[in-house]
C-alpha positions as a printed NumPy array, in Angstrom:
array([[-34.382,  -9.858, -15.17 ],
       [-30.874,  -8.248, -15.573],
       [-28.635,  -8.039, -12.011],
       [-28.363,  -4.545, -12.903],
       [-32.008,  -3.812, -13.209],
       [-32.37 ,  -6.227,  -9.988],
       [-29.599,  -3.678,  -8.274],
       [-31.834,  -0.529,  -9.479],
       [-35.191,  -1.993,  -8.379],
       [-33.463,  -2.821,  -4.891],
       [-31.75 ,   0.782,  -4.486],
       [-34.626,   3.035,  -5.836],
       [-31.876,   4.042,  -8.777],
       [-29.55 ,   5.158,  -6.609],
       [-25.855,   4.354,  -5.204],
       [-26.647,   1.866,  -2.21 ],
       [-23.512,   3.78 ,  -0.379],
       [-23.807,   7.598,  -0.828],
       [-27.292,   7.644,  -2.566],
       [-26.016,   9.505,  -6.393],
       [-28.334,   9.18 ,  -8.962],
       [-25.852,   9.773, -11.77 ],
       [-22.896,   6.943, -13.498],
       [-24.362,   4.204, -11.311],
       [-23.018,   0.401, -12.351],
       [-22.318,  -2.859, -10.728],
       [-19.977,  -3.183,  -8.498],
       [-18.64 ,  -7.259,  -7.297],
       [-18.073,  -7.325,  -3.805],
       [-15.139,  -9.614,  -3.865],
       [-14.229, -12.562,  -3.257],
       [-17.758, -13.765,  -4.932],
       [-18.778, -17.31 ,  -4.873],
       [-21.704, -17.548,  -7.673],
       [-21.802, -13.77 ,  -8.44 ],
       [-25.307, -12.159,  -9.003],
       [-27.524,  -9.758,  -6.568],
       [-26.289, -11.315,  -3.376],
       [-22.961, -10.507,  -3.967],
       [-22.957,  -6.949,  -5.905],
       [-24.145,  -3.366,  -5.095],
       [-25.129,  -0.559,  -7.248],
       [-22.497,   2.523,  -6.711],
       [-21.51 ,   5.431,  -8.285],
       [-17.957,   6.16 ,  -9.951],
       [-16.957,   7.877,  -7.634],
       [-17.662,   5.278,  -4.587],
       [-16.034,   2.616,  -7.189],
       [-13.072,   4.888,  -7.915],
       [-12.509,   5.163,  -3.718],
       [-12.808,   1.724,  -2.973],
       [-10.421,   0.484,  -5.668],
       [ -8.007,   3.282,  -4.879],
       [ -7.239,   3.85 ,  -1.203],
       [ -4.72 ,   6.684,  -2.264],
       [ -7.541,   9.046,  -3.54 ],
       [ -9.896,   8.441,  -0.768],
       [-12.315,  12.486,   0.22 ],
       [-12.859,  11.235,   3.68 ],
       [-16.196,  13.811,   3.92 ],
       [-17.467,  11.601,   0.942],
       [-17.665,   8.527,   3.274],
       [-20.178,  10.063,   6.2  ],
       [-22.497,   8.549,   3.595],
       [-21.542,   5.295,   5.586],
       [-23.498,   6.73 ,   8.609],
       [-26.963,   5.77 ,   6.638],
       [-25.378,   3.273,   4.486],
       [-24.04 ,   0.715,   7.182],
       [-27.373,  -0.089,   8.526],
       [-28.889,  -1.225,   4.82 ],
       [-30.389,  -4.454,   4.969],
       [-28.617,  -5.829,   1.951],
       [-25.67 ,  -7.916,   2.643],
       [-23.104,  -6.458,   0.643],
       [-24.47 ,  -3.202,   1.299],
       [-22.902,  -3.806,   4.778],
       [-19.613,  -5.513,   3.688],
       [-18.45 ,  -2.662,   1.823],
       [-19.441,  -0.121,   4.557],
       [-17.657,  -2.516,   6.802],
       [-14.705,  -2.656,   4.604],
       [-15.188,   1.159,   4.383],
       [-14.746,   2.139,   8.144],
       [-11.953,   0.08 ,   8.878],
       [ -9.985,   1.474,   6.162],
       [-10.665,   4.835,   7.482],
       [-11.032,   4.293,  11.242],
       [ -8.05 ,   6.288,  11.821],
       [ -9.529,   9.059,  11.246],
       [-11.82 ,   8.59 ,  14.642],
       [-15.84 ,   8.933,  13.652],
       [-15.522,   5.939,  11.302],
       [-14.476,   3.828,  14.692],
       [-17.31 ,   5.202,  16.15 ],
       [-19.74 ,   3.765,  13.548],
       [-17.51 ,   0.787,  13.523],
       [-18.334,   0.108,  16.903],
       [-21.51 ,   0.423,  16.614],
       [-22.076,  -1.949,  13.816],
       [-23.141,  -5.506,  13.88 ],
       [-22.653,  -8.295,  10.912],
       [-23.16 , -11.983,  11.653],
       [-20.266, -14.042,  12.147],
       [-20.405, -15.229,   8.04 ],
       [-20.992, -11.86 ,   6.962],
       [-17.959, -10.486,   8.884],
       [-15.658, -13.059,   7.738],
       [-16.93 , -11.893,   4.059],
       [-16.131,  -8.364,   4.913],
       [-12.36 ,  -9.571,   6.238],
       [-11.51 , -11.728,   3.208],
       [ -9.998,  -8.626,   1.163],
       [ -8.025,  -7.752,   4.482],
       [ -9.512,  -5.181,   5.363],
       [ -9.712,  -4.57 ,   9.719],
       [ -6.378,  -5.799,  10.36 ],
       [ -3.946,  -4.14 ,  11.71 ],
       [ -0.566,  -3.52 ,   9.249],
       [  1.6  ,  -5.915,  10.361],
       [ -0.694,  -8.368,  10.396],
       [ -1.932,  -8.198,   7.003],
       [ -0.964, -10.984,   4.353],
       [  0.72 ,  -8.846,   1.524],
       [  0.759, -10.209,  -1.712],
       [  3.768,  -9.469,  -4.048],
       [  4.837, -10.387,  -7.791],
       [  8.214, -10.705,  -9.009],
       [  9.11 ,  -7.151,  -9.025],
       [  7.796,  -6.293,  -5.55 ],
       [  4.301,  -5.162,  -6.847],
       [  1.425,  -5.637,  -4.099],
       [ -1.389,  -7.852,  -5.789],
       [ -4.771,  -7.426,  -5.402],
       [ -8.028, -10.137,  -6.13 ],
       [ -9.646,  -9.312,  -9.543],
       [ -5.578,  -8.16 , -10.766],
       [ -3.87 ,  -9.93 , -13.971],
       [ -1.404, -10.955, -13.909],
       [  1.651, -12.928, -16.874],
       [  3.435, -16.37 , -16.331],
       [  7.304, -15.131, -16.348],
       [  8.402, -18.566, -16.875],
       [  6.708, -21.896, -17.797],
       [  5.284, -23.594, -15.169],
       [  4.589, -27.366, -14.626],
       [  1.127, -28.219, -13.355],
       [  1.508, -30.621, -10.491],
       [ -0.953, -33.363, -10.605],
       [ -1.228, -32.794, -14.639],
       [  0.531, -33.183, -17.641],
       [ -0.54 , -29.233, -18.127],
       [  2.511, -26.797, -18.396],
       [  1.689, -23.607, -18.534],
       [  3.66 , -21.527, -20.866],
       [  5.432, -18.271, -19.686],
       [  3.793, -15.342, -21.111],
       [  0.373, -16.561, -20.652],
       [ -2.127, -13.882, -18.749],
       [ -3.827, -15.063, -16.274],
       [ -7.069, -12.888, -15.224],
       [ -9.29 , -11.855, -12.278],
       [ -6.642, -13.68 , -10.08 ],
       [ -7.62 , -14.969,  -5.872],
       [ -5.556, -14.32 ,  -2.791],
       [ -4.777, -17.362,  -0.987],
       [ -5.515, -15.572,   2.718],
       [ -3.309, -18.115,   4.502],
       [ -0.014, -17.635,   2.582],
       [  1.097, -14.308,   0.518],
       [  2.83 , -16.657,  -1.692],
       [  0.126, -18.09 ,  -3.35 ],
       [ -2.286, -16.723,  -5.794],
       [ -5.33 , -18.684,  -7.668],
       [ -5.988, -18.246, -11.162],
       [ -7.207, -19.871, -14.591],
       [ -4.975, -21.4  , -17.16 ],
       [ -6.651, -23.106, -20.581],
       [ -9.72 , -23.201, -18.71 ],
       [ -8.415, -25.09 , -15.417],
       [ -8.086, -23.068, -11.861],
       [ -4.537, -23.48 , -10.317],
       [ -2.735, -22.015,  -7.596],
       [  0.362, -20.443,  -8.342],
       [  3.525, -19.138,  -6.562],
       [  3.651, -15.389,  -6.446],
       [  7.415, -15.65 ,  -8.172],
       [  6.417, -16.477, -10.724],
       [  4.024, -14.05 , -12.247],
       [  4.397, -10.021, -13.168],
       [  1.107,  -7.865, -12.388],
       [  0.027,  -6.891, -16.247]])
């Protein structure tokens, strides 16, 4: 069976965050370790659009979280997490906030992307030109780079997709070159 006709069977055909019937599709709850049902949700455009761009964010669209937080589905609850601390600022999404409880692995799921800490706190992630970086982001080698602990160079120019944070240092990204994953130094690449 398909993940997306798993994802429609789980959430009755509907968006497992505001409940729309209409331009449902899959939506990776990042950072994913084997990808499939476990780690996606079903969600409208319009969920999808907020989540991936905070600027553009209808803060009446999100009550939906009230109903949505307390879904039994894993990732159902990461991105409501990830949801009400982006808005807690706004005081009711604190309020569910508080009220919410995710086991200690599922909450460090829900903090990978960053979301829940405070500003100055947060690891920022920045190519050559100052651009913030995001997971899932391509990006392009600006110069060649030598592979330590390989013969590999990779050439500048080459894109490198669906890149990885390193949460312990914003000067690191993760990414695949010819097949092999490397980390590289944020420098060193311009977000495509």
């Amino acid at each position: 069976m398909s993940i997306e006709r798993e994802l429609s069977k789980r959430s009755g055909s509907k968006c497992e965050l505001c409940g729309a019937e209409e331009n449902l599709k899959i939506y990776q709850v990042l950072p994913t370790k084997k990808g499939g049902i476990d780690e996606a949700i079903l969600a409208c455009n319009t969920c999808i659009d907020q989540i991936e761009n905070p600027d553009d964010v209808d803060l009446n669209h999100w009550r939906c979280l009230n109903d949505s937080m307390w879904n039994e589905n894993i990732p159902v609850q990461v991105v409501s997490w990830r949801m009400l601390s982006r808005l807690r600022s706004a005081g009711w999404p604190q309020e569910l906030l508080d009220m919410m409880y995710l086991d200690d692995d599922t909450l460090e799921w829900a903090k990978a992307t960053g979301e829940g800490e405070d500003e100055e706190n947060k690891l920022v992630h920045k190519d050559s030109n100052g651009v913030i970086l995001q997971h899932g982001d391509s990006v392009v080698l600006i110069k060649d780079l030598k592979v330590k602990g390989s013969s590999m160079v990779a050439k500048q120019g080459t894109a490198v997709r669906n890149i990885r944070l390193d949460h312990e240092n914003a000067e690191y990204i993760e990414g695949k070159v010819d097949g092999q994953q490397i980390v590289i130094i944020t420098q060193y690449v311009k977000k495509i």
